[in-house]
Amino acid sequence: MYTGTMHTGTMHTGTMISDLIATVERVGQRVQQHAAEREELHAIFSMQIPVSDGDQVFMGAA
């Protein structure tokens, strides 16, 4: 026979799932934005300093 106390959990509303989905979507958008910005910066950098595969780029003051 069970003599302990019975715990009744809290019931979550549907907004918890909606909030989670919205958060995941925001993170996905930020990741895509970051990737686009990185590609743009790479393109700008490539226009400034011509770099080919195998070439070493030395930057700085002599």
GROMACS .gro file of C-alpha atoms in nm:
model
   62
    1MET     CA    1   0.000   0.000   0.000
    2TYR     CA    2   0.129   0.348  -0.098
    3THR     CA    3   0.155   0.582   0.200
    4GLY     CA    4   0.358   0.872   0.049
    5THR     CA    5   0.222   1.195  -0.082
    6MET     CA    6   0.105   1.218  -0.438
    7HIS     CA    7   0.265   1.491  -0.653
    8THR     CA    8   0.048   1.654  -0.909
    9GLY     CA    9   0.260   1.816  -1.178
   10THR     CA   10   0.183   2.146  -1.336
   11MET     CA   11   0.005   2.144  -1.667
   12HIS     CA   12   0.180   2.344  -1.938
   13THR     CA   13  -0.023   2.529  -2.191
   14GLY     CA   14   0.032   2.514  -2.565
   15THR     CA   15   0.224   2.840  -2.552
   16MET     CA   16   0.533   2.660  -2.425
   17ILE     CA   17   0.563   2.463  -2.749
   18SER     CA   18   0.483   2.774  -2.955
   19ASP     CA   19   0.750   2.971  -2.772
   20LEU     CA   20   1.003   2.693  -2.827
   21ILE     CA   21   0.926   2.678  -3.199
   22ALA     CA   22   0.955   3.057  -3.227
   23THR     CA   23   1.292   3.047  -3.050
   24VAL     CA   24   1.423   2.777  -3.284
   25GLU     CA   25   1.306   2.979  -3.585
   26ARG     CA   26   1.482   3.294  -3.455
   27VAL     CA   27   1.804   3.102  -3.401
   28GLY     CA   28   1.780   2.958  -3.752
   29GLN     CA   29   1.735   3.307  -3.898
   30ARG     CA   30   2.037   3.436  -3.705
   31VAL     CA   31   2.250   3.146  -3.830
   32GLN     CA   32   2.148   3.219  -4.189
   33GLN     CA   33   2.215   3.590  -4.141
   34HIS     CA   34   2.557   3.516  -3.991
   35ALA     CA   35   2.645   3.286  -4.282
   36ALA     CA   36   2.539   3.552  -4.536
   37GLU     CA   37   2.744   3.819  -4.359
   38ARG     CA   38   3.045   3.588  -4.350
   39GLU     CA   39   3.015   3.518  -4.723
   40GLU     CA   40   2.986   3.891  -4.792
   41LEU     CA   41   3.294   3.969  -4.583
   42HIS     CA   42   3.486   3.693  -4.759
   43ALA     CA   43   3.387   3.837  -5.098
   44ILE     CA   44   3.498   4.186  -4.990
   45PHE     CA   45   3.826   4.050  -4.857
   46SER     CA   46   3.885   3.858  -5.180
   47MET     CA   47   3.841   4.179  -5.380
   48GLN     CA   48   4.095   4.362  -5.162
   49ILE     CA   49   4.375   4.104  -5.156
   50PRO     CA   50   4.401   3.853  -5.440
   51VAL     CA   51   4.460   3.512  -5.286
   52SER     CA   52   4.494   3.188  -5.474
   53ASP     CA   53   4.512   2.840  -5.334
   54GLY     CA   54   4.858   2.762  -5.205
   55ASP     CA   55   4.967   3.126  -5.181
   56GLN     CA   56   5.064   3.255  -4.842
   57VAL     CA   57   4.940   3.593  -4.735
   58PHE     CA   58   5.164   3.796  -4.505
   59MET     CA   59   5.008   4.101  -4.348
   60GLY     CA   60   5.164   4.352  -4.116
   61ALA     CA   61   5.436   4.611  -4.099
   62ALA     CA   62   5.797   4.538  -4.181
   0.00000   0.00000   0.00000
